[in-house]
Structure formats: C-alpha cells, structure tokens
Coordinates of C-alpha atoms and ligand atoms in Angstrom, one line a residue:
X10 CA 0.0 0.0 0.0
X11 CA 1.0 3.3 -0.5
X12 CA -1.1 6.0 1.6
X13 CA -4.6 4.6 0.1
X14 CA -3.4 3.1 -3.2
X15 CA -2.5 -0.4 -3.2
X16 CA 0.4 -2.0 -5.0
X17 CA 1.0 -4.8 -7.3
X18 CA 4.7 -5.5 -7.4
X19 CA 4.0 -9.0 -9.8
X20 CA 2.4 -10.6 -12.4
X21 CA 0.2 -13.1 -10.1
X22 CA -0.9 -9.7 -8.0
X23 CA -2.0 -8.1 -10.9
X24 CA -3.4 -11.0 -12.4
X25 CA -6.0 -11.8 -9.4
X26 CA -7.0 -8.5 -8.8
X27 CA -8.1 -8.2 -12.4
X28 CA -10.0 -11.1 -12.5
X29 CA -11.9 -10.6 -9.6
X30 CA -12.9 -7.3 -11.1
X31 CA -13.7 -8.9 -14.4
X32 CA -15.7 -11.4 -12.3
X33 CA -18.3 -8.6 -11.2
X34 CA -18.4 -7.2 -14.8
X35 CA -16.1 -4.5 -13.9
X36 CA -14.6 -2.6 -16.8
X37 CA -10.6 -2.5 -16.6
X38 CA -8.3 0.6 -18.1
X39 CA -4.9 0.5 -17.8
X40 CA -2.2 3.5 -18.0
X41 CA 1.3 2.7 -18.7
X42 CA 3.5 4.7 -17.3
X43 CA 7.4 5.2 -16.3
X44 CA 6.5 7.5 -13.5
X45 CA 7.8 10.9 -12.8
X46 CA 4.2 12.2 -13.8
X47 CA 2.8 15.2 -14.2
X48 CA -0.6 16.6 -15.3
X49 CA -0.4 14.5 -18.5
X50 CA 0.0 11.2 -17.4
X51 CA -3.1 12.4 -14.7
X52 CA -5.6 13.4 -17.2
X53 CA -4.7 9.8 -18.9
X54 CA -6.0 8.3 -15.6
X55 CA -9.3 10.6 -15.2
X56 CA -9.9 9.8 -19.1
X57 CA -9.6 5.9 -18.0
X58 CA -11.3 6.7 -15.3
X59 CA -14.4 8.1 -17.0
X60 CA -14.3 5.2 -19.6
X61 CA -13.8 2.3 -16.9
X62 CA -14.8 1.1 -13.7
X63 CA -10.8 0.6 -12.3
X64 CA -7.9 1.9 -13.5
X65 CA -4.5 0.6 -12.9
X66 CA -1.4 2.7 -13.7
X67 CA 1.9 1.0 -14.1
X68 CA 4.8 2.3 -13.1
X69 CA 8.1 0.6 -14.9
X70 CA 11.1 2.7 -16.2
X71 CA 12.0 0.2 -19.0
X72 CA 15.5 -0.1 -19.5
X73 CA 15.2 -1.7 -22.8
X74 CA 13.6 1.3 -24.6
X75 CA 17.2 3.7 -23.5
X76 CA 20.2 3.2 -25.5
X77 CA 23.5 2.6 -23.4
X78 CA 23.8 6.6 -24.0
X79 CA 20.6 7.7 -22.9
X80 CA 19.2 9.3 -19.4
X81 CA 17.9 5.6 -17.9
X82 CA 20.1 5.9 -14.8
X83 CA 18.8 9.8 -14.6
X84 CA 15.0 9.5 -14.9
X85 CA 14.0 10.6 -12.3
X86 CA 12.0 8.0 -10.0
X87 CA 9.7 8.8 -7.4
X88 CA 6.9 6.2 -6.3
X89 CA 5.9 7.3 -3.1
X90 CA 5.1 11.0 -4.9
X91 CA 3.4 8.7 -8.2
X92 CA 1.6 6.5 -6.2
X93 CA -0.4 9.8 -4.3
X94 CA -0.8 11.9 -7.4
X95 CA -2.1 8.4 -9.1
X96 CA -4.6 8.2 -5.8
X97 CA -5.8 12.0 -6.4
X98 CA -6.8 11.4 -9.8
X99 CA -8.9 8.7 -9.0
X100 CA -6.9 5.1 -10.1
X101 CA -7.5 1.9 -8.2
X102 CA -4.3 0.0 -8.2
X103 CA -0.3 0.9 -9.1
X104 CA 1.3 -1.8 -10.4
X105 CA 5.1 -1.7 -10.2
X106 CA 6.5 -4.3 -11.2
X107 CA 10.6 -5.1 -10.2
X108 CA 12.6 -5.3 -13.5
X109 CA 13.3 -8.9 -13.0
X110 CA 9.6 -9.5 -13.2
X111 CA 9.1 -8.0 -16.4
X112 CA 13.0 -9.3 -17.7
X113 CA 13.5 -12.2 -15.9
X114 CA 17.2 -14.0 -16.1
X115 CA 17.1 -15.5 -19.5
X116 CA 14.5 -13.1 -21.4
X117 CA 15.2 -13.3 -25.2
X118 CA 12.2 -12.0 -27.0
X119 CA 11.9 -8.6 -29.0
X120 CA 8.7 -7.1 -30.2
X121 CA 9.5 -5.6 -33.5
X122 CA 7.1 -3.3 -35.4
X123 CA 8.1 -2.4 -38.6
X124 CA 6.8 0.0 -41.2
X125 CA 5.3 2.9 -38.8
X126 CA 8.5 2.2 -36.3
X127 CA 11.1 2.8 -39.4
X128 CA 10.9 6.9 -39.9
X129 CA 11.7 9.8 -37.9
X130 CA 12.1 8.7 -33.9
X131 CA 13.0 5.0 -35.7
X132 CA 16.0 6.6 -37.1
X133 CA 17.1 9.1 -34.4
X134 CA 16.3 6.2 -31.8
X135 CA 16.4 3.0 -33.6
X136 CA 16.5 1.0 -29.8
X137 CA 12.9 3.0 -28.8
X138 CA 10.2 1.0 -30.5
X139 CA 11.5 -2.7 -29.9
X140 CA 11.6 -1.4 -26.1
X141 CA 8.5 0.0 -26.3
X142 CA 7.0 -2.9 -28.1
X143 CA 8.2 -5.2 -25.9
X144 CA 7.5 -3.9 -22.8
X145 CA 3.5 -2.7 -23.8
X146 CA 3.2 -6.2 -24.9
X147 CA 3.7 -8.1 -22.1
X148 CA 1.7 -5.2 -19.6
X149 CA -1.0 -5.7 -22.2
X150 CA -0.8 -9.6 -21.5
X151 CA -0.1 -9.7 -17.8
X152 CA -2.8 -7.6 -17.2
X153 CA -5.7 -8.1 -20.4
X154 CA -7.5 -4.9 -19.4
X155 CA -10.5 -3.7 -21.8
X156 CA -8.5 -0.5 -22.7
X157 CA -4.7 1.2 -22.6
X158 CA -4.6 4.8 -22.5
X159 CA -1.4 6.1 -24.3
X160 CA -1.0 9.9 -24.8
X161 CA -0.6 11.8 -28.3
X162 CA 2.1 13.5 -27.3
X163 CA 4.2 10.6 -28.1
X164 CA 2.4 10.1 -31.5
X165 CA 4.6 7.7 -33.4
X166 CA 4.6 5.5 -30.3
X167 CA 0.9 5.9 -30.0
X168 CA 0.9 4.4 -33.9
X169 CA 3.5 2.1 -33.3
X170 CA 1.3 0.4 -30.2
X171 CA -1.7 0.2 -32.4
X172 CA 0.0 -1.4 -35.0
X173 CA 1.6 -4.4 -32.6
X174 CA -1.9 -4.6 -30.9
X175 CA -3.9 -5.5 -34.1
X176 CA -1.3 -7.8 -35.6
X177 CA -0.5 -9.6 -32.6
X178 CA -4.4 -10.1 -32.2
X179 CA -4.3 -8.3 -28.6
X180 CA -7.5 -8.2 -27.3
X181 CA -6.8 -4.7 -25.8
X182 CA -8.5 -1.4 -26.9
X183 CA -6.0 1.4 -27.3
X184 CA -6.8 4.6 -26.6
X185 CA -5.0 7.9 -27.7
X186 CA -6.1 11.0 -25.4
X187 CA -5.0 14.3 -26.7
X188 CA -1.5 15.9 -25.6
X189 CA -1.5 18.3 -22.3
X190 CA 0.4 21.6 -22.4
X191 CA 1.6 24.4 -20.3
X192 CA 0.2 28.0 -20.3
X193 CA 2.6 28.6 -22.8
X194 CA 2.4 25.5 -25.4
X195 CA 5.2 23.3 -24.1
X196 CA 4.0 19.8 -24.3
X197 CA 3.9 18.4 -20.9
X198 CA 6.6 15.7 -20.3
X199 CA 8.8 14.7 -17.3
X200 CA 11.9 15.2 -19.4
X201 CA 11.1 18.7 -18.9
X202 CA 12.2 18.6 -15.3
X203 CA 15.3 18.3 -17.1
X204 CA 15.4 21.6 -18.4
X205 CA 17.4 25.3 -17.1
X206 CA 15.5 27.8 -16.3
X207 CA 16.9 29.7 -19.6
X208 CA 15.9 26.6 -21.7
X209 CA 12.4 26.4 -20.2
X210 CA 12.2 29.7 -21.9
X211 CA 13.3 29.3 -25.1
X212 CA 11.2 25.2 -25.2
X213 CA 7.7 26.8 -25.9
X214 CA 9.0 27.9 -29.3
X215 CA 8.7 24.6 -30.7
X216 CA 5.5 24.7 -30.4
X217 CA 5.1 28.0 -31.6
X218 CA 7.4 27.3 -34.8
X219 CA 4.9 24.2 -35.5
X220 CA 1.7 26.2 -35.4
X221 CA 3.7 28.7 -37.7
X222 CA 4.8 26.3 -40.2
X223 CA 1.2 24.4 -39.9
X224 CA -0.3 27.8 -41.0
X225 CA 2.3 28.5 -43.7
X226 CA 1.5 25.6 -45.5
X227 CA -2.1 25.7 -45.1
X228 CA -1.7 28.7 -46.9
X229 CA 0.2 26.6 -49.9
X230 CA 3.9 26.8 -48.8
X231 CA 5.7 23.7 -50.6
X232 CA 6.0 21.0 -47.6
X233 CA 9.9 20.7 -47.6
X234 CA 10.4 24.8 -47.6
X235 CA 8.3 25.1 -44.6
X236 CA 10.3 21.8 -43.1
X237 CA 13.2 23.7 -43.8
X238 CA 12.4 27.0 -42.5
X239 CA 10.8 25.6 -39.2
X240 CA 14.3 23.9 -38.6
X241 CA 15.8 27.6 -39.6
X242 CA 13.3 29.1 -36.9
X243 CA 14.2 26.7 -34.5
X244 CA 18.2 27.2 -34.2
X245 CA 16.9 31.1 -34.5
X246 CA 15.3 30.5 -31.1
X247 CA 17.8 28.8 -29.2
X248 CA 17.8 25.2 -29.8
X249 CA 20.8 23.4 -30.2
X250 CA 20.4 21.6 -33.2
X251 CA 17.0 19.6 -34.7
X252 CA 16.4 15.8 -35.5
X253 CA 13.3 16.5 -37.9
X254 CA 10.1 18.6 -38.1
X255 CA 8.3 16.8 -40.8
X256 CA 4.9 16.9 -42.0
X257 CA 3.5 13.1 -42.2
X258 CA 0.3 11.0 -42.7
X259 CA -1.3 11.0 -40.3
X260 CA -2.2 7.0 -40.6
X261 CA 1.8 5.7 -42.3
X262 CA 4.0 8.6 -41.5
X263 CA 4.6 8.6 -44.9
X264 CA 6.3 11.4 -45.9
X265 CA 3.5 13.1 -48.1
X266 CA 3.2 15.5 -51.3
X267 CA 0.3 17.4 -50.4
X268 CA -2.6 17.9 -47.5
X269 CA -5.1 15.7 -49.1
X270 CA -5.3 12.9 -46.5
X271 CA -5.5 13.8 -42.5
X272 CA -1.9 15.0 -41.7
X273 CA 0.7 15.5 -39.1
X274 CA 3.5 17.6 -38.0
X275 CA 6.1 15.8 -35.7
X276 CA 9.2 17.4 -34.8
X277 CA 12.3 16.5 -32.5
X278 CA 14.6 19.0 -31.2
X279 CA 17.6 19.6 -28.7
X280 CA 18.1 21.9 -26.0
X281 CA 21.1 21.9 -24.2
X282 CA 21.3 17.3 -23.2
X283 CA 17.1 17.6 -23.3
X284 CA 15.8 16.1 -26.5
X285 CA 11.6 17.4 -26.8
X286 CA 9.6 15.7 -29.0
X287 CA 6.1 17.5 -30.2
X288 CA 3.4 16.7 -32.9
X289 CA -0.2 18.6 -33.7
X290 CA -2.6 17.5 -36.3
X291 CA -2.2 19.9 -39.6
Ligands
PAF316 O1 5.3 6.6 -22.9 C1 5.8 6.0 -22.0 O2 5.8 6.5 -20.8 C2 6.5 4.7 -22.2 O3 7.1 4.6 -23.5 C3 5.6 3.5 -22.0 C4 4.4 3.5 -23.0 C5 5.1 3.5 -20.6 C6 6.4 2.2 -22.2 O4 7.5 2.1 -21.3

C-alpha cells in the first residue's frame, strides 16, 4: 500500500486482482507509465477513469527502450510521490513491477514493429520502439484490461502500439487521449524537469514554430520549404540543433506531397542534453 493506493509488485498480484474485477463485470483501463508524472499522465487516468470502472497505472522505467547513451540511470523516480498523485486522480491499483519480473534471467524476445516504427524517432532512436513494443506487450498480457490509454504526445509510439496490438491479435482497446500543455504551449513531459531555467524559456517555441509552419502551409507553402524553415526558426530561437520537423500522414507517416489525406506535423529537437519531441494534427 501506499497512503490509500494499493500496490501490485508482480504478475500473479496483478493477475487476481483483475479477474476478480472482471468477475463482477467490472470494466478494466490500464495507463502505462514510467512514472515521474505530471498533469499528463493524470488526465490519462481521469480519461480511463471516465471510460472504466478501475484503473491501474503502471509504473516501470524500462531499460530496454534507452540506449547505453541515454538518461535511464537519470529518470528521475519517485513512487511514493506517483503513487499519491495516481490516488488524487482517482486510479485503483499501481502496479510496479521489479525489473526482474518484467526481464526475468534468461529473457530473449523482441517485439518488432516495422513499417510505422522505421521513420523519424525509428532513425534518431532506432533502440525505442523494440523497447517499447516489448514492454507494452507483455503489460498488455499480464494484465488483459479492456482499454490502454497512451498519450498523443508521443504520437509515433501511439501508432506504433496500435500497429503491434492488431497484428498480434491483442484483445486490448487502445486509446490515444489528446497531448496536455503548459500555459505557454510546451508539451507536458517529465523530461522537462530536465530543463534550465533559460531553456524552459526558449522550449515553448517549438510549439510555436509548428503552429507557424502548420499555417504556412495551409496557406500553400511547398512542404519541404516550410520543413526547412521551421528547422531555420528553431536554431533562431535557441535550440541546439533539430532531428526532424516533418509533416506526415497521419495513418503511415509517410512522408506526403500534399494535404489531401488527415496530416501531421512531428518534430524533435535539442536543447542543451534535453531532447523534446512534439506533434499537432495539420
Ligand atoms: O510513454 C511512456 O511512458 C513509455 O514509453 C511506456 C508506454 C510506458 C512504455 O514504457
């Protein structure tokens, strides 16, 4: 227990309090999460919440979606603070699982999308979606909930979960619930924690550039000058340098010639060691 949110640290813990739910008819969501949450990851539990009689958030930082280089050992981790904002906004059950439940001595299997996982964070990140895959798999399985909520503000992993979900034959509904800002447009995200006060600044401008760029080619810009010049606008504001902004379907992420079929912007850029990653429907 933690204040008045009890814990599931393993599969068999999860497992019976789900089916005793199930057992009464009870509708089960589930939130995946890696902790460290903020007002994003919240309004994913009230959205479950609404839409299911128990919510369960989970709480795993999953090593195999960092590359040796990344921030794993510096995310920050704080169940005790997680397990009372996840109380406040209404879920059931945490379940936190110890890494050598979800990768016990001996694991060997990778979850491999391809296609949607290929492009953009696929190329800057080419470890992230076999993680991801992997690790939403087996939460999916251990737990069989009606519905996962996964936020839009990591779109391509949004796709990417749908994809595995329908060709594995998951019988999991997944639900994407729309991204959560600050006053100013920054896309809530608990790598922001990582950022200086004079970064914090300057990070709002992504989205600002994106809304820019969204309107210059509503308004018949080619789509790779207004790629370009976003990128342009972007080392104008302060970032350090820019993966991609690039204007996608919406469905593929195929890279697209014109705004006939629903579209998306999705952009990655650097500030100082803090990588932000936004995306807006165009
Ligand atoms: O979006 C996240 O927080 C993670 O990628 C997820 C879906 C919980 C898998 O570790």
């Amino acid at each position: 227990m933690s204040g008045s949110l009890p814990i599931a640290r393993d599969v068999q813990a999860l497992r019976s309090a789900i089916t005793a739910w199930r057992a009464a008819g009870l509708k089960v969501g589930l939130v995946p999460t890696m902790g460290a949450l903020h007002e994003g990851h919240l309004s994913l539990v009230r959205t479950a919440k609404e839409r299911c009689d128990w919510v369960i958030a989970s709480l795993f930082v999953n090593p195999r979606q960092f590359a040796p280089h990344e921030d794993f050992e510096r995310y920050p981790r704080d169940e005790a603070g997680d397990a009372a904002l996840l109380a406040g906004a209404g879920c059931d059950l945490l379940y936190a699982p110890e890494r050598s439940v979800m990768y016990p001595a001996g694991f060997a299997t990778n979850v491999i999308v391809s296609d949607v996982s290929t492009p953009l964070e696929g190329e800057f990140r080419p470890h992230f979606f076999g993680g991801v895959a992997t690790v939403v798999t087996k939460l999916l399985l251990q737990g069989l909930p009606d519905t996962a909520f996964f936020g839009e503000k990591d779109y391509q992993q949004l796709l990417v979960i749908k994809r595995m979900a329908r060709d594995l034959d998951i019988p999991v509904a997944i639900q994407g619930c729309p991204t959560v800002r600050e006053h100013d447009g920054l896309a809530m995200s608990s790598r922001n924690a990582y950022l200086s006060a004079a970064e914090r600044n300057v990070a709002a401008r992504l989205n600002h550039i994106m809304h820019d760029t969204i309107k210059a080619v509503r308004a018949g810009e080619p789509i790779a000058e207004a790629e370009a010049e976003a990128t342009r606008h972007l080392i104008a504001a302060g970032f350090s340098s820019v993966d991609y902004v690039s204007i996608r379907d919406a469905e593929t992420l195929a890279p697209i010639a014109d705004l006939s079929a629903p579209t998306r912007i999705l952009a990655a850029a650097w500030l100082g060691k803090t990588r932000l990653i936004d995306n807006m429907a165009v």
